[in-house]
Amino acid sequence: MLKQIKGLHHVTSLASDARANNAFFTNVLGLRRVKKTVNFDAPDVYHLYYGDETGTPGTVMTYFPFPNAARGIPGAGEVGRTAFSIPTGTSQAWIDRLTTFETAQLAQDTRFGQKRVLFDGPDGDKFALVESDDDRTPWTGNGVSAEIGIRGFHSTDMRLIDDAQSAELLKFMGYEHSETDGSILRFVVPGGNAANTIDIERVPGARHAAQGAGSVHHIAFAVENRARQLEVREALMDTGYQVTPVIDRDYFYAIYFRTPGGVLFEVATNEPGFDRDEDTAHLGEALKLPSQHEHLRARLEGYLQPIED
Ligand code: ZN
């Protein structure tokens, strides 16, 4: 069993409109845009990152906004909902705030004793705010105070027809099965960061999801550094997983592999971080391009639509 994985690093999803996406995560949810760059594999599309002040691993929601992309169709074999952590007792304040912004599909429930506020993002993306004791420091602004601010990720839900192989994989990655409630199985990684939880939702008989705007593209797990990442890569390959070579994403190093249930997993390093090419005070303001795409700057600056006024 692996000990190197410390919880979530980031979650990456697809969107249809960069402007609406940026407005939702900064103005409505009150996260900080910590990087404005492009999809390194398709540089005519933005890659936008939102998180806490510095984009601490475990707080970072990222998007590829493909203009006018068709919506995804929810189903099995994907991450069905992404959950952020909010302080205990702040659900009502968030319901009031999300109501003001006319946020879609606003609802409440309780899972494993924790109150949740459920809602959709601009592309029908499924989110939850989960009340929990979480001492991470939130980013504040846009009317979101430190008292209610999002602390980072709480968990993600993997929606699977058959949970057995994915449960086995999570355990191999260092997660422990902590609780079951009906069709929901909760896994927690001991000694992890605060984004240490993965829920599996069993959906036998469900149709497979079709990826599109509003779908989660992949979830990334955090490891401390490149040495730990290579250990994880080797262990996964020894177990029979097809894992990509290490890819330099400028702000972290990444490896990817497809899980038995269909969800794409990444393992990302906590180093070097989002402040490697910008001052902390100005993170996310300028368009940053990786060196391999710097020669496209003039064309991309003309082509990419501004995301704010
Ligand atoms: Zn990623």
mmCIF file of C-alpha atoms and ligand atoms in Angstrom:
data_model
loop_
_atom_site.group_PDB
_atom_site.id
_atom_site.type_symbol
_atom_site.label_atom_id
_atom_site.label_comp_id
_atom_site.label_asym_id
_atom_site.label_seq_id
_atom_site.Cartn_x
_atom_site.Cartn_y
_atom_site.Cartn_z
ATOM 1 C CA MET A 1 0.000 0.000 0.000
ATOM 2 C CA LEU A 2 1.281 3.435 -0.949
ATOM 3 C CA LYS A 3 1.995 6.141 1.632
ATOM 4 C CA GLN A 4 3.001 8.947 -0.733
ATOM 5 C CA ILE A 5 -0.482 10.188 -1.710
ATOM 6 C CA LYS A 6 -1.753 13.021 0.485
ATOM 7 C CA GLY A 7 -5.275 13.676 -0.786
ATOM 8 C CA LEU A 8 -6.519 15.724 -3.705
ATOM 9 C CA HIS A 9 -4.210 18.148 -5.534
ATOM 10 C CA HIS A 10 -6.648 19.597 -8.084
ATOM 11 C CA VAL A 11 -9.837 18.805 -9.978
ATOM 12 C CA THR A 12 -10.043 19.678 -13.679
ATOM 13 C CA SER A 13 -13.339 20.120 -15.516
ATOM 14 C CA LEU A 14 -14.669 21.294 -18.855
ATOM 15 C CA ALA A 15 -16.612 24.498 -19.466
ATOM 16 C CA SER A 16 -18.257 26.239 -22.412
ATOM 17 C CA ASP A 17 -17.523 29.881 -21.622
ATOM 18 C CA ALA A 18 -14.366 31.203 -19.991
ATOM 19 C CA ARG A 19 -15.996 34.462 -18.904
ATOM 20 C CA ALA A 20 -18.953 32.842 -17.178
ATOM 21 C CA ASN A 21 -16.642 30.293 -15.618
ATOM 22 C CA ASN A 22 -14.312 32.959 -14.224
ATOM 23 C CA ALA A 23 -17.228 35.031 -12.902
ATOM 24 C CA PHE A 24 -18.769 32.056 -11.126
ATOM 25 C CA PHE A 25 -15.642 30.897 -9.330
ATOM 26 C CA THR A 26 -14.356 34.321 -8.370
ATOM 27 C CA ASN A 27 -17.504 36.413 -7.848
ATOM 28 C CA VAL A 28 -19.963 33.780 -6.618
ATOM 29 C CA LEU A 29 -17.793 31.218 -4.827
ATOM 30 C CA GLY A 30 -15.128 33.747 -3.846
ATOM 31 C CA LEU A 31 -12.102 31.712 -4.907
ATOM 32 C CA ARG A 32 -8.952 33.366 -6.187
ATOM 33 C CA ARG A 33 -7.931 32.900 -9.805
ATOM 34 C CA VAL A 34 -4.338 31.778 -9.266
ATOM 35 C CA LYS A 35 -3.346 31.145 -12.873
ATOM 36 C CA LYS A 36 -4.478 32.160 -16.334
ATOM 37 C CA THR A 37 -2.717 29.988 -18.850
ATOM 38 C CA VAL A 38 -3.637 27.739 -21.781
ATOM 39 C CA ASN A 39 -4.270 24.035 -22.172
ATOM 40 C CA PHE A 40 -0.696 22.888 -22.814
ATOM 41 C CA ASP A 41 -2.012 20.191 -25.201
ATOM 42 C CA ALA A 42 -4.436 22.544 -27.032
ATOM 43 C CA PRO A 43 -3.069 26.069 -26.539
ATOM 44 C CA ASP A 44 -5.965 27.881 -28.209
ATOM 45 C CA VAL A 45 -8.047 27.049 -25.109
ATOM 46 C CA TYR A 46 -7.552 28.645 -21.699
ATOM 47 C CA HIS A 47 -6.580 26.700 -18.614
ATOM 48 C CA LEU A 48 -7.952 28.613 -15.627
ATOM 49 C CA TYR A 49 -7.057 27.733 -12.035
ATOM 50 C CA TYR A 50 -9.009 28.848 -8.940
ATOM 51 C CA GLY A 51 -8.024 28.213 -5.332
ATOM 52 C CA ASP A 52 -6.814 29.817 -2.124
ATOM 53 C CA GLU A 53 -4.249 32.639 -1.967
ATOM 54 C CA THR A 54 -1.398 30.622 -3.478
ATOM 55 C CA GLY A 55 -3.238 27.691 -5.047
ATOM 56 C CA THR A 56 -2.322 25.292 -2.273
ATOM 57 C CA PRO A 57 -2.692 21.658 -3.378
ATOM 58 C CA GLY A 58 -6.109 20.455 -2.237
ATOM 59 C CA THR A 59 -7.793 23.783 -3.040
ATOM 60 C CA VAL A 60 -7.369 24.083 -6.808
ATOM 61 C CA MET A 61 -10.335 23.801 -9.185
ATOM 62 C CA THR A 62 -9.230 24.101 -12.806
ATOM 63 C CA TYR A 63 -11.085 24.446 -16.101
ATOM 64 C CA PHE A 64 -10.601 24.018 -19.809
ATOM 65 C CA PRO A 65 -13.266 26.343 -21.266
ATOM 66 C CA PHE A 66 -13.874 25.166 -24.848
ATOM 67 C CA PRO A 67 -16.032 27.921 -26.391
ATOM 68 C CA ASN A 68 -19.606 26.723 -27.011
ATOM 69 C CA ALA A 69 -18.808 23.128 -25.994
ATOM 70 C CA ALA A 70 -21.897 20.920 -25.719
ATOM 71 C CA ARG A 71 -22.890 19.927 -22.207
ATOM 72 C CA GLY A 72 -21.796 16.590 -20.851
ATOM 73 C CA ILE A 73 -24.395 13.948 -20.049
ATOM 74 C CA PRO A 74 -24.079 12.752 -16.449
ATOM 75 C CA GLY A 75 -23.742 9.033 -15.854
ATOM 76 C CA ALA A 76 -21.494 6.270 -14.622
ATOM 77 C CA GLY A 77 -17.720 6.229 -14.944
ATOM 78 C CA GLU A 78 -17.098 9.821 -13.973
ATOM 79 C CA VAL A 79 -16.722 12.170 -11.047
ATOM 80 C CA GLY A 80 -20.324 13.135 -10.403
ATOM 81 C CA ARG A 81 -19.879 15.909 -7.853
ATOM 82 C CA THR A 82 -17.039 18.010 -6.463
ATOM 83 C CA ALA A 83 -17.331 19.095 -2.845
ATOM 84 C CA PHE A 84 -15.700 22.087 -1.144
ATOM 85 C CA SER A 85 -15.349 22.514 2.587
ATOM 86 C CA ILE A 86 -17.058 25.387 4.456
ATOM 87 C CA PRO A 87 -17.060 26.129 8.197
ATOM 88 C CA THR A 88 -19.624 24.440 10.422
ATOM 89 C CA GLY A 89 -22.779 26.527 10.733
ATOM 90 C CA THR A 90 -22.381 28.489 7.488
ATOM 91 C CA SER A 91 -24.783 26.572 5.204
ATOM 92 C CA GLN A 92 -27.542 29.147 5.554
ATOM 93 C CA ALA A 93 -25.212 32.023 4.712
ATOM 94 C CA TRP A 94 -24.201 30.171 1.546
ATOM 95 C CA ILE A 95 -27.799 29.358 0.647
ATOM 96 C CA ASP A 96 -28.614 33.057 0.972
ATOM 97 C CA ARG A 97 -25.611 34.011 -1.143
ATOM 98 C CA LEU A 98 -26.243 31.428 -3.851
ATOM 99 C CA THR A 99 -29.919 32.417 -3.941
ATOM 100 C CA THR A 100 -28.891 36.038 -4.565
ATOM 101 C CA PHE A 101 -26.842 34.888 -7.536
ATOM 102 C CA GLU A 102 -29.751 32.719 -8.792
ATOM 103 C CA THR A 103 -27.553 29.635 -8.658
ATOM 104 C CA ALA A 104 -29.227 26.602 -10.243
ATOM 105 C CA GLN A 105 -30.388 23.399 -8.523
ATOM 106 C CA LEU A 106 -29.881 24.739 -5.013
ATOM 107 C CA ALA A 107 -30.671 22.057 -2.406
ATOM 108 C CA GLN A 108 -29.530 20.746 0.969
ATOM 109 C CA ASP A 109 -28.891 17.328 2.443
ATOM 110 C CA THR A 110 -26.752 15.563 5.016
ATOM 111 C CA ARG A 111 -24.119 12.943 4.264
ATOM 112 C CA PHE A 112 -22.279 11.027 6.998
ATOM 113 C CA GLY A 113 -23.571 13.578 9.505
ATOM 114 C CA GLN A 114 -22.250 16.586 7.591
ATOM 115 C CA LYS A 115 -24.614 19.245 6.220
ATOM 116 C CA ARG A 116 -24.239 19.910 2.522
ATOM 117 C CA VAL A 117 -25.409 22.682 0.200
ATOM 118 C CA LEU A 118 -25.828 21.321 -3.334
ATOM 119 C CA PHE A 119 -25.850 23.438 -6.489
ATOM 120 C CA ASP A 120 -24.869 23.572 -10.137
ATOM 121 C CA GLY A 121 -22.164 25.594 -11.822
ATOM 122 C CA PRO A 122 -22.682 27.502 -15.094
ATOM 123 C CA ASP A 123 -22.469 24.350 -17.245
ATOM 124 C CA GLY A 124 -24.537 22.128 -14.968
ATOM 125 C CA ASP A 125 -21.379 21.105 -13.072
ATOM 126 C CA LYS A 126 -22.403 19.449 -9.789
ATOM 127 C CA PHE A 127 -20.990 20.959 -6.607
ATOM 128 C CA ALA A 128 -21.450 20.685 -2.870
ATOM 129 C CA LEU A 129 -20.372 22.843 0.045
ATOM 130 C CA VAL A 130 -19.839 20.574 3.054
ATOM 131 C CA GLU A 131 -19.824 21.830 6.637
ATOM 132 C CA SER A 132 -16.703 20.553 8.363
ATOM 133 C CA ASP A 133 -14.081 21.608 10.891
ATOM 134 C CA ASP A 134 -11.318 22.734 8.588
ATOM 135 C CA ASP A 135 -8.611 25.154 9.712
ATOM 136 C CA ARG A 136 -7.304 26.066 6.257
ATOM 137 C CA THR A 137 -7.230 29.808 5.552
ATOM 138 C CA PRO A 138 -9.735 30.858 2.891
ATOM 139 C CA TRP A 139 -9.291 33.460 0.179
ATOM 140 C CA THR A 140 -11.673 36.338 0.828
ATOM 141 C CA GLY A 141 -13.209 39.058 -1.258
ATOM 142 C CA ASN A 142 -16.186 39.621 -3.532
ATOM 143 C CA GLY A 143 -18.427 39.639 -0.453
ATOM 144 C CA VAL A 144 -17.148 36.315 0.910
ATOM 145 C CA SER A 145 -15.732 36.809 4.405
ATOM 146 C CA ALA A 146 -13.205 34.625 6.230
ATOM 147 C CA GLU A 147 -16.082 33.421 8.425
ATOM 148 C CA ILE A 148 -17.774 31.625 5.518
ATOM 149 C CA GLY A 149 -15.036 31.339 2.866
ATOM 150 C CA ILE A 150 -14.363 28.058 1.077
ATOM 151 C CA ARG A 151 -11.424 26.220 2.698
ATOM 152 C CA GLY A 152 -10.560 24.037 -0.275
ATOM 153 C CA PHE A 153 -11.803 20.670 -1.442
ATOM 154 C CA HIS A 154 -13.656 18.377 0.908
ATOM 155 C CA SER A 155 -14.049 15.414 -1.460
ATOM 156 C CA THR A 156 -15.141 14.214 -4.852
ATOM 157 C CA ASP A 157 -17.777 11.605 -5.716
ATOM 158 C CA MET A 158 -16.904 8.886 -8.198
ATOM 159 C CA ARG A 159 -20.074 7.480 -9.753
ATOM 160 C CA LEU A 160 -19.445 3.836 -10.665
ATOM 161 C CA ILE A 161 -21.426 0.849 -11.914
ATOM 162 C CA ASP A 162 -19.110 -1.520 -10.036
ATOM 163 C CA ASP A 163 -17.098 -0.161 -7.143
ATOM 164 C CA ALA A 164 -14.952 -3.222 -6.379
ATOM 165 C CA GLN A 165 -11.888 -2.540 -8.516
ATOM 166 C CA SER A 166 -11.852 1.188 -7.831
ATOM 167 C CA ALA A 167 -12.201 0.574 -4.097
ATOM 168 C CA GLU A 168 -9.252 -1.776 -4.332
ATOM 169 C CA LEU A 169 -7.270 0.870 -6.234
ATOM 170 C CA LEU A 170 -8.024 3.575 -3.656
ATOM 171 C CA LYS A 171 -6.867 1.240 -0.888
ATOM 172 C CA PHE A 172 -3.687 0.523 -2.843
ATOM 173 C CA MET A 173 -3.189 4.306 -3.114
ATOM 174 C CA GLY A 174 -3.340 4.555 0.684
ATOM 175 C CA TYR A 175 -7.030 5.325 1.284
ATOM 176 C CA GLU A 176 -9.025 3.534 3.993
ATOM 177 C CA HIS A 177 -12.697 2.654 3.683
ATOM 178 C CA SER A 178 -14.166 4.633 6.574
ATOM 179 C CA GLU A 179 -17.968 4.470 6.220
ATOM 180 C CA THR A 180 -20.818 3.175 4.071
ATOM 181 C CA ASP A 181 -24.301 4.675 3.871
ATOM 182 C CA GLY A 182 -26.558 2.962 1.349
ATOM 183 C CA SER A 183 -24.952 3.342 -2.059
ATOM 184 C CA ILE A 184 -22.188 5.685 -0.807
ATOM 185 C CA LEU A 185 -18.785 4.394 0.294
ATOM 186 C CA ARG A 186 -16.395 6.869 1.903
ATOM 187 C CA PHE A 187 -12.605 6.567 1.672
ATOM 188 C CA VAL A 188 -10.166 8.726 3.638
ATOM 189 C CA VAL A 189 -6.376 8.880 3.374
ATOM 190 C CA PRO A 190 -4.747 9.021 6.833
ATOM 191 C CA GLY A 191 -2.067 11.668 7.257
ATOM 192 C CA GLY A 192 -3.239 13.473 4.156
ATOM 193 C CA ASN A 193 -3.954 17.113 3.464
ATOM 194 C CA ALA A 194 -7.428 18.452 4.350
ATOM 195 C CA ALA A 195 -8.820 17.320 0.969
ATOM 196 C CA ASN A 196 -8.428 13.725 2.065
ATOM 197 C CA THR A 197 -11.801 12.176 1.163
ATOM 198 C CA ILE A 198 -13.154 10.301 -1.860
ATOM 199 C CA ASP A 199 -16.713 8.989 -1.983
ATOM 200 C CA ILE A 200 -17.790 6.224 -4.346
ATOM 201 C CA GLU A 201 -21.439 6.263 -5.343
ATOM 202 C CA ARG A 202 -22.616 2.894 -6.648
ATOM 203 C CA VAL A 203 -24.956 3.333 -9.611
ATOM 204 C CA PRO A 204 -25.601 -0.177 -10.969
ATOM 205 C CA GLY A 205 -27.499 -0.077 -14.248
ATOM 206 C CA ALA A 206 -26.694 3.580 -14.932
ATOM 207 C CA ARG A 207 -25.733 4.589 -18.459
ATOM 208 C CA HIS A 208 -22.181 5.736 -19.039
ATOM 209 C CA ALA A 209 -21.496 9.449 -18.831
ATOM 210 C CA ALA A 210 -20.691 11.417 -21.984
ATOM 211 C CA GLN A 211 -18.039 14.027 -21.310
ATOM 212 C CA GLY A 212 -18.719 17.653 -22.200
ATOM 213 C CA ALA A 213 -19.067 21.077 -20.616
ATOM 214 C CA GLY A 214 -19.761 20.689 -16.912
ATOM 215 C CA SER A 215 -18.036 17.289 -16.714
ATOM 216 C CA VAL A 216 -15.009 16.593 -14.590
ATOM 217 C CA HIS A 217 -12.122 15.720 -16.914
ATOM 218 C CA HIS A 218 -9.837 14.235 -14.245
ATOM 219 C CA ILE A 219 -8.943 14.413 -10.589
ATOM 220 C CA ALA A 220 -5.366 14.805 -9.424
ATOM 221 C CA PHE A 221 -3.868 13.414 -6.222
ATOM 222 C CA ALA A 222 -1.066 15.191 -4.384
ATOM 223 C CA VAL A 223 2.436 13.900 -3.723
ATOM 224 C CA GLU A 224 5.153 15.937 -2.096
ATOM 225 C CA ASN A 225 7.763 15.891 -4.839
ATOM 226 C CA ARG A 226 9.089 14.212 -7.966
ATOM 227 C CA ALA A 227 10.828 11.408 -6.078
ATOM 228 C CA ARG A 228 7.559 10.396 -4.396
ATOM 229 C CA GLN A 229 5.798 10.657 -7.761
ATOM 230 C CA LEU A 230 8.255 8.240 -9.383
ATOM 231 C CA GLU A 231 7.694 5.774 -6.545
ATOM 232 C CA VAL A 232 3.933 5.950 -7.112
ATOM 233 C CA ARG A 233 4.374 5.587 -10.872
ATOM 234 C CA GLU A 234 6.517 2.490 -10.508
ATOM 235 C CA ALA A 235 4.140 0.890 -7.995
ATOM 236 C CA LEU A 236 1.116 1.516 -10.226
ATOM 237 C CA MET A 237 2.915 0.072 -13.244
ATOM 238 C CA ASP A 238 3.963 -2.980 -11.229
ATOM 239 C CA THR A 239 0.271 -3.471 -10.435
ATOM 240 C CA GLY A 240 -0.599 -3.413 -14.139
ATOM 241 C CA TYR A 241 -1.729 0.175 -14.662
ATOM 242 C CA GLN A 242 -0.716 1.997 -17.840
ATOM 243 C CA VAL A 243 0.760 5.239 -16.554
ATOM 244 C CA THR A 244 2.004 8.116 -18.721
ATOM 245 C CA PRO A 245 5.575 9.365 -18.443
ATOM 246 C CA VAL A 246 6.111 12.349 -16.165
ATOM 247 C CA ILE A 247 4.820 15.511 -17.874
ATOM 248 C CA ASP A 248 5.988 19.013 -16.902
ATOM 249 C CA ARG A 249 2.909 21.204 -16.329
ATOM 250 C CA ASP A 250 5.060 24.192 -15.237
ATOM 251 C CA TYR A 251 3.321 24.482 -11.823
ATOM 252 C CA PHE A 252 3.536 20.761 -10.995
ATOM 253 C CA TYR A 253 4.678 17.520 -12.588
ATOM 254 C CA ALA A 254 1.928 15.141 -13.688
ATOM 255 C CA ILE A 255 1.369 11.471 -14.456
ATOM 256 C CA TYR A 256 -1.989 10.106 -15.608
ATOM 257 C CA PHE A 257 -3.723 6.741 -15.651
ATOM 258 C CA ARG A 258 -7.250 5.496 -16.378
ATOM 259 C CA THR A 259 -8.986 3.721 -13.486
ATOM 260 C CA PRO A 260 -11.072 0.533 -13.832
ATOM 261 C CA GLY A 261 -14.339 2.475 -13.432
ATOM 262 C CA GLY A 262 -13.410 4.898 -16.220
ATOM 263 C CA VAL A 263 -12.303 7.961 -14.247
ATOM 264 C CA LEU A 264 -9.002 9.554 -15.291
ATOM 265 C CA PHE A 265 -6.608 9.931 -12.351
ATOM 266 C CA GLU A 266 -3.543 12.146 -12.205
ATOM 267 C CA VAL A 267 -0.803 12.209 -9.597
ATOM 268 C CA ALA A 268 0.671 15.722 -9.294
ATOM 269 C CA THR A 269 3.575 17.116 -7.293
ATOM 270 C CA ASN A 270 3.140 19.854 -4.701
ATOM 271 C CA GLU A 271 6.231 21.507 -6.215
ATOM 272 C CA PRO A 272 7.031 23.955 -7.743
ATOM 273 C CA GLY A 273 3.650 25.702 -7.273
ATOM 274 C CA PHE A 274 1.774 28.589 -8.864
ATOM 275 C CA ASP A 275 4.099 31.342 -7.635
ATOM 276 C CA ARG A 276 7.028 30.079 -9.703
ATOM 277 C CA ASP A 277 6.417 32.668 -12.440
ATOM 278 C CA GLU A 278 4.289 35.381 -10.767
ATOM 279 C CA ASP A 279 4.362 37.326 -7.499
ATOM 280 C CA THR A 280 1.813 36.046 -4.994
ATOM 281 C CA ALA A 281 0.191 39.502 -5.042
ATOM 282 C CA HIS A 282 -0.520 39.221 -8.773
ATOM 283 C CA LEU A 283 -1.252 35.541 -9.287
ATOM 284 C CA GLY A 284 -3.647 34.809 -12.112
ATOM 285 C CA GLU A 285 -3.600 38.279 -13.642
ATOM 286 C CA ALA A 286 -1.359 37.944 -16.708
ATOM 287 C CA LEU A 287 -1.656 35.332 -19.450
ATOM 288 C CA LYS A 288 1.144 32.875 -18.700
ATOM 289 C CA LEU A 289 2.354 30.570 -21.450
ATOM 290 C CA PRO A 290 4.661 27.578 -21.137
ATOM 291 C CA SER A 291 7.974 28.052 -22.939
ATOM 292 C CA GLN A 292 6.946 25.652 -25.736
ATOM 293 C CA HIS A 293 3.995 27.921 -26.608
ATOM 294 C CA GLU A 294 5.573 31.340 -25.948
ATOM 295 C CA HIS A 295 6.067 31.829 -29.706
ATOM 296 C CA LEU A 296 2.248 31.746 -30.062
ATOM 297 C CA ARG A 297 1.715 34.638 -27.632
ATOM 298 C CA ALA A 298 0.718 37.331 -30.161
ATOM 299 C CA ARG A 299 -1.759 35.026 -31.883
ATOM 300 C CA LEU A 300 -3.221 33.693 -28.619
ATOM 301 C CA GLU A 301 -3.591 37.149 -27.077
ATOM 302 C CA GLY A 302 -5.621 38.139 -30.126
ATOM 303 C CA TYR A 303 -7.639 34.954 -30.244
ATOM 304 C CA LEU A 304 -8.508 34.209 -26.601
ATOM 305 C CA GLN A 305 -11.509 36.204 -25.423
ATOM 306 C CA PRO A 306 -10.908 38.435 -22.369
ATOM 307 C CA ILE A 307 -12.336 36.746 -19.257
ATOM 308 C CA GLU A 308 -13.094 39.929 -17.359
ATOM 309 C CA ASP A 309 -13.835 43.590 -18.079
HETATM 310 ZN ZN ZN B 1 -4.588 17.868 -13.923
#
